[in-house]
Coordinates of C-alpha atoms in Angstrom, one line a residue:
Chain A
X1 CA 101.4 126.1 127.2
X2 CA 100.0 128.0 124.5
X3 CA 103.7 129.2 123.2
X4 CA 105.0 125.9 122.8
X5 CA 102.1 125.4 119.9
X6 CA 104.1 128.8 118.5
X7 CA 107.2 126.8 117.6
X8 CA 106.4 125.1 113.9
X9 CA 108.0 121.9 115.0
X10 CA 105.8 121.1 118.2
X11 CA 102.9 122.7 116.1
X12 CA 103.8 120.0 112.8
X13 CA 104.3 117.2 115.6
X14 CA 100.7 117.9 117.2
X15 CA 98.7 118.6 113.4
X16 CA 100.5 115.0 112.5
X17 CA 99.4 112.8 115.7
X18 CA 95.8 114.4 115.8
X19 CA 95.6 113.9 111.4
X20 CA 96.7 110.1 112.7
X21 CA 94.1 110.1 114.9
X22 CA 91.4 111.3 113.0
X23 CA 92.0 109.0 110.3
X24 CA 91.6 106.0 112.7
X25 CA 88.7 107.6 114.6
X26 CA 87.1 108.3 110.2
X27 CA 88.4 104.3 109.1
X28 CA 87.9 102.2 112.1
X29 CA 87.2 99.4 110.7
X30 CA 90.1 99.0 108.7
X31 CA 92.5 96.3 111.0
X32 CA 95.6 97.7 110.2
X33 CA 98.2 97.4 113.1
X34 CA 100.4 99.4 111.8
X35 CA 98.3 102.5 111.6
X36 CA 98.3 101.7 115.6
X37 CA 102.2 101.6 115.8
X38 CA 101.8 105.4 114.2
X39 CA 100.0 106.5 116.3
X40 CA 101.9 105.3 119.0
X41 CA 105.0 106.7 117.7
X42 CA 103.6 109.9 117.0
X43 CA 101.9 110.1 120.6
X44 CA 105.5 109.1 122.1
X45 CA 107.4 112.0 120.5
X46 CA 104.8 114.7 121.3
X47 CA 105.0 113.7 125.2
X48 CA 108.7 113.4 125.1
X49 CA 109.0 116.4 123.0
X50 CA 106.4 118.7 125.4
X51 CA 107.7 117.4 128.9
X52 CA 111.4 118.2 127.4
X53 CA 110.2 121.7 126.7
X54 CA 108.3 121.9 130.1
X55 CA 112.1 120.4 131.6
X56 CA 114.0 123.0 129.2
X57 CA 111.6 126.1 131.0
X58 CA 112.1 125.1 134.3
X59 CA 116.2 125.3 133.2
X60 CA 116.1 121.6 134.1
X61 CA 118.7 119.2 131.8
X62 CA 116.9 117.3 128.8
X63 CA 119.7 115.1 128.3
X64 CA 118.3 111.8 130.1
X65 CA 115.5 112.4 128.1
X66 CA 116.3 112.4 124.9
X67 CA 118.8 109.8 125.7
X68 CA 116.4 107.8 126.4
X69 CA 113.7 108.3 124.4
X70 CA 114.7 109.8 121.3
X71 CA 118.2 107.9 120.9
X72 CA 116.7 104.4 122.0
X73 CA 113.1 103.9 122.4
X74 CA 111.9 106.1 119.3
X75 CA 114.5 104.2 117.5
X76 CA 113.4 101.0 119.1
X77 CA 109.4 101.7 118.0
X78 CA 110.4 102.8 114.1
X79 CA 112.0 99.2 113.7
X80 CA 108.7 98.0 115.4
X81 CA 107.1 99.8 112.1
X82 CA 109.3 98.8 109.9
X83 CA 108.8 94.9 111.2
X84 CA 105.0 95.2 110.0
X85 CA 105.7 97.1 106.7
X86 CA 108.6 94.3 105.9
X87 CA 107.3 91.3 103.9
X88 CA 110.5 89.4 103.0
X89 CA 112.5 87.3 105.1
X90 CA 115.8 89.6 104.7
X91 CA 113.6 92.2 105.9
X92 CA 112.1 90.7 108.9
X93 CA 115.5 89.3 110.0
X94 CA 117.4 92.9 109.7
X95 CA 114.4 94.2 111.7
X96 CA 115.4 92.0 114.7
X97 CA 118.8 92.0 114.4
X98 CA 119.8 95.3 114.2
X99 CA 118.1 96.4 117.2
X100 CA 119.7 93.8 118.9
X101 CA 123.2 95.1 117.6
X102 CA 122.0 98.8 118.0
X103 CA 121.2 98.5 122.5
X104 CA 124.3 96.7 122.3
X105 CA 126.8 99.6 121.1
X106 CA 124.2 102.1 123.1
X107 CA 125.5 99.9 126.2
X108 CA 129.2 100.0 124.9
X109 CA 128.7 103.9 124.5
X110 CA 127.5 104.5 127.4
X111 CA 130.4 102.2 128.9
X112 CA 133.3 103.5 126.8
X113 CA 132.5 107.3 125.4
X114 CA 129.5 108.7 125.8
X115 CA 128.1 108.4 129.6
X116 CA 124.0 108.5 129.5
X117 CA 123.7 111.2 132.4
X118 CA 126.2 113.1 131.5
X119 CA 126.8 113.4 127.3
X120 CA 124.2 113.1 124.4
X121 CA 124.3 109.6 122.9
X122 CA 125.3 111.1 119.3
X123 CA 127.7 108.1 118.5
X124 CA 124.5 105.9 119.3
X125 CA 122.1 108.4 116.9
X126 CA 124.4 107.9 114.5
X127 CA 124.6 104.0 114.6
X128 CA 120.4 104.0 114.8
X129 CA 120.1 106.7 111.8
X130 CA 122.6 104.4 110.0
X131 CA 120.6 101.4 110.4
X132 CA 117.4 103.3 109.7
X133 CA 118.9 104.7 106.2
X134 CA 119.8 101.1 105.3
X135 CA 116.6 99.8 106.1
X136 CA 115.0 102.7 103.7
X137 CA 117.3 101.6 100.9
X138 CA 116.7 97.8 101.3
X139 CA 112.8 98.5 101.2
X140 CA 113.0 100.7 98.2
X141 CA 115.1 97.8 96.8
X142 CA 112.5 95.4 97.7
X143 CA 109.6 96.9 96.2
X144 CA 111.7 97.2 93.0
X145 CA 113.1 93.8 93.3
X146 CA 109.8 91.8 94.0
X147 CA 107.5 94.2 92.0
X148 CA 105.6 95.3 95.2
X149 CA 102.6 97.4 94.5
X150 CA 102.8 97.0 90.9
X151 CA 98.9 97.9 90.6
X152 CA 99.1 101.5 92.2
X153 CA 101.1 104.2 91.6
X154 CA 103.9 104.3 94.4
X155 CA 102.9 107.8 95.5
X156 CA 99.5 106.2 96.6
X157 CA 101.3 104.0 99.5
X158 CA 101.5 105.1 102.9
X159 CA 104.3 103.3 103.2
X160 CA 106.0 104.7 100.1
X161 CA 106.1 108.7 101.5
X162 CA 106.8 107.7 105.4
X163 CA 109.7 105.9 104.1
X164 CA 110.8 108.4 101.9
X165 CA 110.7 110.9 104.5
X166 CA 112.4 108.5 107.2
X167 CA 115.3 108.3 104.7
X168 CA 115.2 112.0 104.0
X169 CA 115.6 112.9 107.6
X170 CA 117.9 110.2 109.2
X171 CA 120.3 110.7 105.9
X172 CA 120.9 114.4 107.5
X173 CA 120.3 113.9 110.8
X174 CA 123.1 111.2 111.3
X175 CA 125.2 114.5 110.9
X176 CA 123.7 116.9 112.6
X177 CA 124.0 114.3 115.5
X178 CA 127.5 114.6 115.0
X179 CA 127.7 118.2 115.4
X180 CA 125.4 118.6 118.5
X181 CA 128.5 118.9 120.7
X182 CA 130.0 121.8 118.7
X183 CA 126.6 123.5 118.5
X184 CA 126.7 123.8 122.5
X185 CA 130.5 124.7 121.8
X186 CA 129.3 127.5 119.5
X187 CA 126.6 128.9 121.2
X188 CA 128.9 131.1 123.7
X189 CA 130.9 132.4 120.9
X190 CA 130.0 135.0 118.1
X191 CA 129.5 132.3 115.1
X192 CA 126.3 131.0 116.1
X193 CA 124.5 131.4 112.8
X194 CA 125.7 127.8 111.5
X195 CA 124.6 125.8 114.5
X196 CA 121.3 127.8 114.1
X197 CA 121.2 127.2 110.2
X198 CA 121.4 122.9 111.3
X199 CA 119.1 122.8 114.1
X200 CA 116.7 124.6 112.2
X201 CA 117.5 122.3 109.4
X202 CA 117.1 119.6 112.0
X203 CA 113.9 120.6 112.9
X204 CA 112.1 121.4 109.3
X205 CA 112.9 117.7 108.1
X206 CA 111.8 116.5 111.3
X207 CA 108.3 118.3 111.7
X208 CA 107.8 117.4 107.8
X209 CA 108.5 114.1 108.6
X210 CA 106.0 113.7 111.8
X211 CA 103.3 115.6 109.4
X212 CA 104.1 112.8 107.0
X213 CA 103.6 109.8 109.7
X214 CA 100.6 111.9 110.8
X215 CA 98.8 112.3 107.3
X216 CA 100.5 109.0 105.0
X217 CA 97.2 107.2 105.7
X218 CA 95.1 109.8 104.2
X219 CA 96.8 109.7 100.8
X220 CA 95.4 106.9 98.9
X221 CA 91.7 108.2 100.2
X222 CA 93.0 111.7 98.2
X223 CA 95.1 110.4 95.7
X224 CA 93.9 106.6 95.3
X225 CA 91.3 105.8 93.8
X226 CA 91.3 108.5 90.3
X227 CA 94.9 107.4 89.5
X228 CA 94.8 103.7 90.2
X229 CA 96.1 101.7 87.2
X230 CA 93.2 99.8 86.4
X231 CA 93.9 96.0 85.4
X232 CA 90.9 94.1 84.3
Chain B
X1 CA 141.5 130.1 115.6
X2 CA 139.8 127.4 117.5
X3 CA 136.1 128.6 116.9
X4 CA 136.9 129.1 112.8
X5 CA 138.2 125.3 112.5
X6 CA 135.0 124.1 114.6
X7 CA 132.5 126.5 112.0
X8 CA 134.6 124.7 109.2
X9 CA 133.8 121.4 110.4
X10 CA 129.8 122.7 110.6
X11 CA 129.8 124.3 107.5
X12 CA 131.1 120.5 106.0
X13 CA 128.7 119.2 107.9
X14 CA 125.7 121.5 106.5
X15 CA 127.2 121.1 103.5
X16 CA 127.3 117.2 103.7
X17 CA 123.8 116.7 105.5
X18 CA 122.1 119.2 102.5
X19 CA 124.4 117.2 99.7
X20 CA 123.0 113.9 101.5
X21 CA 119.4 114.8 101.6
X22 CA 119.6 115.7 98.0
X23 CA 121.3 112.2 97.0
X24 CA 118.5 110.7 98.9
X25 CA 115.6 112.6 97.2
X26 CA 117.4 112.1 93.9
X27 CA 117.6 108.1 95.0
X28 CA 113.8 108.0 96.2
X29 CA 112.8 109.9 92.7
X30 CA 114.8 107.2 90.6
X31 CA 113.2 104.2 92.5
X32 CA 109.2 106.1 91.6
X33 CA 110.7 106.4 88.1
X34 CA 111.6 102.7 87.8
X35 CA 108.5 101.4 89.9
X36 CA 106.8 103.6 87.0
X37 CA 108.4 102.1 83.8
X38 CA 108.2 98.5 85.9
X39 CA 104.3 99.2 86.0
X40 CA 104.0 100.0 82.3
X41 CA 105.8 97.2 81.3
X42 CA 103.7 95.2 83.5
X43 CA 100.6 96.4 81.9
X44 CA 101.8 96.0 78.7
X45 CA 102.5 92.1 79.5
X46 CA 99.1 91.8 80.9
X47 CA 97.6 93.1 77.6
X48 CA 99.6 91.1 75.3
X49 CA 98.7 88.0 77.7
X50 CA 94.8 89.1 77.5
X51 CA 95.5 89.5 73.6
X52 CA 96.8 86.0 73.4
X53 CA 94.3 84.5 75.6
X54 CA 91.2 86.0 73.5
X55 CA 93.6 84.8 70.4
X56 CA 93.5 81.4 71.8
X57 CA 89.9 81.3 72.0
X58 CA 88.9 82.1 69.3
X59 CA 91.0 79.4 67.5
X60 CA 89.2 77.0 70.0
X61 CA 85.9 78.1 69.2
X62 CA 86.4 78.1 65.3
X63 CA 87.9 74.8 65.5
X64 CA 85.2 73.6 67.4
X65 CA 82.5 74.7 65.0
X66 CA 85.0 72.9 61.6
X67 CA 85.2 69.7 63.9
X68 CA 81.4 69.6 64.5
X69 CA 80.2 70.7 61.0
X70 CA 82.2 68.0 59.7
X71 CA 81.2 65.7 61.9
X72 CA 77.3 66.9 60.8
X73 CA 78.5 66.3 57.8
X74 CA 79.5 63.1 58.1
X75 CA 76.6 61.9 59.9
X76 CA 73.9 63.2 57.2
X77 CA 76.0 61.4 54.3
X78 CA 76.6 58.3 56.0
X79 CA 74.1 58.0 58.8
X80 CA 70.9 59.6 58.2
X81 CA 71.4 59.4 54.5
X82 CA 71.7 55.9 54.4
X83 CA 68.7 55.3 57.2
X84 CA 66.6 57.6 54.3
X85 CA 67.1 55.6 51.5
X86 CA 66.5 52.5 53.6
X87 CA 62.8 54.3 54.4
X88 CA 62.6 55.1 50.7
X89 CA 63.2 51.0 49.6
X90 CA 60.9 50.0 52.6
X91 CA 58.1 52.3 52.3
X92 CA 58.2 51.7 48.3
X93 CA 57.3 48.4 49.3
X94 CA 53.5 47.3 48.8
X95 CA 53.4 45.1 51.9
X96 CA 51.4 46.3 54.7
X97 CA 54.0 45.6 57.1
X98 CA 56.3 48.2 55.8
X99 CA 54.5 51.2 56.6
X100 CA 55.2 49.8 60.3
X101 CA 59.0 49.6 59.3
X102 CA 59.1 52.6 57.9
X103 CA 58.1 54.5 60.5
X104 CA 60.3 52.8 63.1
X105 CA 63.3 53.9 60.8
X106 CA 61.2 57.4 60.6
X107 CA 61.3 57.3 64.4
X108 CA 65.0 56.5 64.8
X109 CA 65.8 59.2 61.9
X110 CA 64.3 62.0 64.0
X111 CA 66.6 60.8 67.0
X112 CA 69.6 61.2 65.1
X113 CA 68.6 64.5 63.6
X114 CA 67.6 65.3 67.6
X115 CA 70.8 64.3 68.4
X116 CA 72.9 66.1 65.3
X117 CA 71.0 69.3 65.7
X118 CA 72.2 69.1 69.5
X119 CA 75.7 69.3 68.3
X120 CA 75.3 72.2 66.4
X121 CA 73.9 74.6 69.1
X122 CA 76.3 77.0 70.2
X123 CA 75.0 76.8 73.8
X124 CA 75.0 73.1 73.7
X125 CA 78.9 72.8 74.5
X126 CA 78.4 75.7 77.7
X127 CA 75.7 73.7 79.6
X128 CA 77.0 70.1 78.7
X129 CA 78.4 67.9 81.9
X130 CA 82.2 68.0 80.7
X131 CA 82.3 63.7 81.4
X132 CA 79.3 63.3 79.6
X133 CA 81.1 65.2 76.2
X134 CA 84.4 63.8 76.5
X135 CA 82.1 60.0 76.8
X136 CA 80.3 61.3 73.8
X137 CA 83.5 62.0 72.1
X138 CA 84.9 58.7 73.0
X139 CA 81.3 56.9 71.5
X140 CA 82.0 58.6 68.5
X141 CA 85.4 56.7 68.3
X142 CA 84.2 53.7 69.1
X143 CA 80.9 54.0 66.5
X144 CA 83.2 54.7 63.7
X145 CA 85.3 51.4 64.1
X146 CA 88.6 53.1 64.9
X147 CA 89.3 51.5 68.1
X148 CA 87.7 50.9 71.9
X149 CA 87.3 53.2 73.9
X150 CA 87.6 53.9 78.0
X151 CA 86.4 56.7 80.0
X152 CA 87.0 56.8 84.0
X153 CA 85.6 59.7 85.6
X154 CA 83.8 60.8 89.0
X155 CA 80.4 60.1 89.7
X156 CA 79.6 63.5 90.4
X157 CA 79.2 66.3 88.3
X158 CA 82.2 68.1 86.7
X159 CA 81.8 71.5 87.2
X160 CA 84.4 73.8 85.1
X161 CA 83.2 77.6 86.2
X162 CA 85.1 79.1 83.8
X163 CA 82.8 78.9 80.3
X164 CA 85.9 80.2 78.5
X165 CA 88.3 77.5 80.3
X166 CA 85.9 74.3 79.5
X167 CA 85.8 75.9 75.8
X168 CA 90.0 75.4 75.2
X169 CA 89.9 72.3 77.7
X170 CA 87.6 70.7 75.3
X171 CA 89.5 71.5 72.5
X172 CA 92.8 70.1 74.1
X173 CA 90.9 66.8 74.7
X174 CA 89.8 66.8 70.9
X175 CA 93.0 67.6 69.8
X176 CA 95.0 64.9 71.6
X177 CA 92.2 62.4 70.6
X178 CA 92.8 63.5 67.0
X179 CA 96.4 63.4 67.9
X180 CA 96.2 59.6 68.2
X181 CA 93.6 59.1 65.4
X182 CA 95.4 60.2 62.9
X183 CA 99.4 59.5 64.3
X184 CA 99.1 56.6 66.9
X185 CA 96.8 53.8 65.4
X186 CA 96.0 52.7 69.0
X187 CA 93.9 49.2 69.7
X188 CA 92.4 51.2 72.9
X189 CA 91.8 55.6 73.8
X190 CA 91.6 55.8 77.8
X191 CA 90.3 59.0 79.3
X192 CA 91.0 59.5 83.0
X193 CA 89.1 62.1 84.9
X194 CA 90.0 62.9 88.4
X195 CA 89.1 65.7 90.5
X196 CA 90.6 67.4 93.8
X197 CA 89.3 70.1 95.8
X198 CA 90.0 73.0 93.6
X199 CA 91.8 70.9 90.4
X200 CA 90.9 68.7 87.6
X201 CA 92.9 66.3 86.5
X202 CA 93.1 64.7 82.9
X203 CA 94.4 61.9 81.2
X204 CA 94.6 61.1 77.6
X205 CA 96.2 57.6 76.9
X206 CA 96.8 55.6 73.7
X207 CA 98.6 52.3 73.8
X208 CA 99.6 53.2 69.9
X209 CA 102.6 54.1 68.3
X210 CA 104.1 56.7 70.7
X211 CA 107.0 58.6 69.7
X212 CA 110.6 59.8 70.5
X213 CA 109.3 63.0 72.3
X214 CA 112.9 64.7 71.1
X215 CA 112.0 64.0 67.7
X216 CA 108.7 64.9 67.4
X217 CA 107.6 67.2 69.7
X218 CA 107.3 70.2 67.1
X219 CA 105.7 68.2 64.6
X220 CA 102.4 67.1 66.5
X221 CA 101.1 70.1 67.5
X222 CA 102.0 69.6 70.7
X223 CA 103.5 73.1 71.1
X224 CA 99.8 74.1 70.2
X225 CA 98.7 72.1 73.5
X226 CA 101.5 73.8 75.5
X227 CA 100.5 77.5 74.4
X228 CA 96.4 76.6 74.7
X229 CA 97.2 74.8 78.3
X230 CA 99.2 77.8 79.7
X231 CA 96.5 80.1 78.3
X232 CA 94.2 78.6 81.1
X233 CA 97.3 78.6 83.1
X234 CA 96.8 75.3 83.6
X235 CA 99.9 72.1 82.9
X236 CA 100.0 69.8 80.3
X237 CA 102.9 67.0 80.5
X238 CA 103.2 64.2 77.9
X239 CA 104.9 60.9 78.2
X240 CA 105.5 59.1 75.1
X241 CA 108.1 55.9 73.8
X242 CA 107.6 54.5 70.3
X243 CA 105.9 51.2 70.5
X244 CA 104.6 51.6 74.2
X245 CA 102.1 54.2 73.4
X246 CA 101.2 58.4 74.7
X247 CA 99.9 59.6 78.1
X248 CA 98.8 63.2 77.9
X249 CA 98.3 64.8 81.5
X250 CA 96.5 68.0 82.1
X251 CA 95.6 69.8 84.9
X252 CA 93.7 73.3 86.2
X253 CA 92.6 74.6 88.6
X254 CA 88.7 74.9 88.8

């Protein structure tokens, strides 16, 4: 148990849903929905992640797994988040159409190219990290178009840095994704050191990005208040 | 070969996902940088509209102090002057029964002072009912001879919150009373106060001239109204045809 806290990843992933948790346990009284979805998003991927790990040490195949719940249902939760963050009507219509579209192709996938139980569902990642960038871009877009948050700086919104981040990671990740099947490829043969250099690539924007989730709420309380433009 | 072509492919694909990453933190930086430059233009708008607002007020206020000192003005030369040299004759007068006139017209001379001297506080205009003004306004008219007068408004209590807002409202009112004073020649002023929930509603009405509104619109001040009504951000629309007469409707919000 205590070596899968060793790993920087599980170790970011734990520090972020417990910083998530503390922040709700410290503001409780603050009926923000969305700081639940966080937490529920964060709590998902450290179970997933741990009981891959406890799968991946009893030489037991992750692949169902991840399938399932990174590929679909972690996917399926961000656009959950991103439905509550969205205030426009383009917004709010993207956030349930594209899932829609997304289980759609994951069934065609499964169907046509990539079997569930027996390949990774990268063509799928890559459709959901797609979606995810474009939702990013169309956000950022929105608070410039509509002047959103115009009386804070934008470092001082939650939203601002998990988005960032979301973008950050799903803009590299999409292909990465692509190259998971030439990583397993490369791992019997001598040049392993690029599929090391991308996993651990992989994992570094990922764990910064869970420690992101974990601590977003806590940066107005830091950064807030002193730099607030102040209209009177 | 086969292993060198697939560590080609990942070394594009490193190459492409780090290249990617960077366009997106370079895109993420921009969007802080214009959400920046957006907010400092904001604030700069906001200042220039507090500017303009203070500006506005303190045209309405020194207007309001010329309009009532020459109304003070006019009172003690035509008014109370007259009513003193009417004492003067009467009490110079060796009957008996003019120190009883006199002081009746002593009596009525203090009201009027009472009365002026009400004008002139500065407070007076904050705490006064905004119907029972605007009525005095309109008595004022009607005293002088100029033409009648007619003031609708609710039976309750007008309450502006706002002392700032009642201040330019006010003004507005006098100016579109002077407005058809000097411009309209109207038999009959109306003044039509309504309120809803959370908005007043005003109307200024003259059955006088009127005007082309195309024509005249720069010439009457009425930009003036425009710029004071917005101030309060509140809406001003005006309806005018020569020979019909001008309806002046303002609203705010409370």
């Amino acid at each position: 148990m205590i070596d899968i806290l060793l790993k920087p990843y599980n170790l970011s992933l734990l520090i972020g849903l417990l910083a998530a948790i503390g922040y709700k346990i410290r503001y409780f009284h603050e009926k923000e929905s969305v700081q639940w979805t966080i937490i529920g998003l964060l709590l998902f991927v450290v179970c997933f992640e741990f009981y891959a790990y406890h799968l991946f040490s009893q030489k037991k195949s992750t692949l169902i797994l991840y399938n399932i719940c990174m590929v679909c249902l972690e996917t399926l939760i961000l656009f959950v988040y991103f439905r509550q963050i969205s205030t426009s009507i383009l917004l709010k219509r993207y956030t349930i159409v594209f899932p829609i579209v997304f289980l759609l192709f994951v069934l065609l996938n499964h169907f046509l190219w990539q079997s569930f139980l027996t390949s990774y569902q990268s063509y799928s990642f890559f459709v959901a990290a797609i979606g995810i960038c474009l939702f990013c871009c169309l956000y950022f877009w929105e608070i410039i178009r509509y002047n959103r948050f115009i009386d804070q700086p934008l470092y001082s919104v939650p939203h601002f840095w998990n988005i960032a981040l979301l973008l950050a990671f799903f803009s590299a990740a999409f292909l990465f994704s692509l190259s998971v099947t030439k990583i397993q490829f490369l791992i019997f043969e001598q040049h392993r050191f690029l599929g090391d250099l991308l996993t651990i690539l992989n994992q570094i924007l990922a764990g910064l990005l869970y420690l992101t989730l974990g601590f977003s709420f806590w940066i107005p309380k830091v950064v807030g208040p002193k730099s607030q433009i102040k209209i009177t | 070969m086969a292993t060198d072509d697939i560590s080609f492919e990942l070394f594009i694909m490193l190459v492409a996902g780090i290249v990617g990453l960077f366009l997106m933190a370079t895109f993420v930086v921009s969007m802080v940088l214009i959400h920046r430059q957006r907010q400092l233009r904001n604030q700069h708008k906001i200042e220039l509209l507090k500017a303009e607002y203070q500006n506005t007020l303190l045209n309405a206020e020194k207007e309001i102090r010329e309009d009532t000192l020459h109304y003070v003005s006019q009172e003690l030369h035509d008014n109370i002057g007259q009513m003193l040299s009417l004492t003067k004759l009467v009490l110079s007068n060796p009957d008996p029964s003019a120190v009883s006139e006199g002081r009746q017209l002593i009596n009525s001379i203090i009201k009027e002072v009472r009365s002026l001297s009400k004008s002139i506080n500065r407070d007076y205009i904050k705490d006064v009912d905004f119907g029972d003004f605007l009525l005095e306004e309109l008595e004022k008219i009607e005293r002088s001879g100029f033409c009648k007068t007619k003031l609708t408004r609710p039976e309750s209590r007008i309450v502006i919150g706002d002392a700032n807002k009642k201040l330019i409202l006010i003004r507005l009112v006098q100016e579109c009373l002077n407005n058809a004073i000097k411009h309209a020649e109207p038999s009959t002023i109306e003044i039509d106060i309504s309120q809803d929930a959370d908005r007043l509603l005003l109307e200024v009405t003259d059955d006088g001239k009127g005007f082309d509104k195309q024509l005249s619109y720069s010439g009457l001040g009425l930009r003036n109204l425009q710029s004071r009504m917005e101030a309060i951000e509140g809406k001003l629309d005006l309806d005018s045809s020569p020979g019909v007469g001008t309806r002046i409707s303002m609203s705010i919000v409370l």
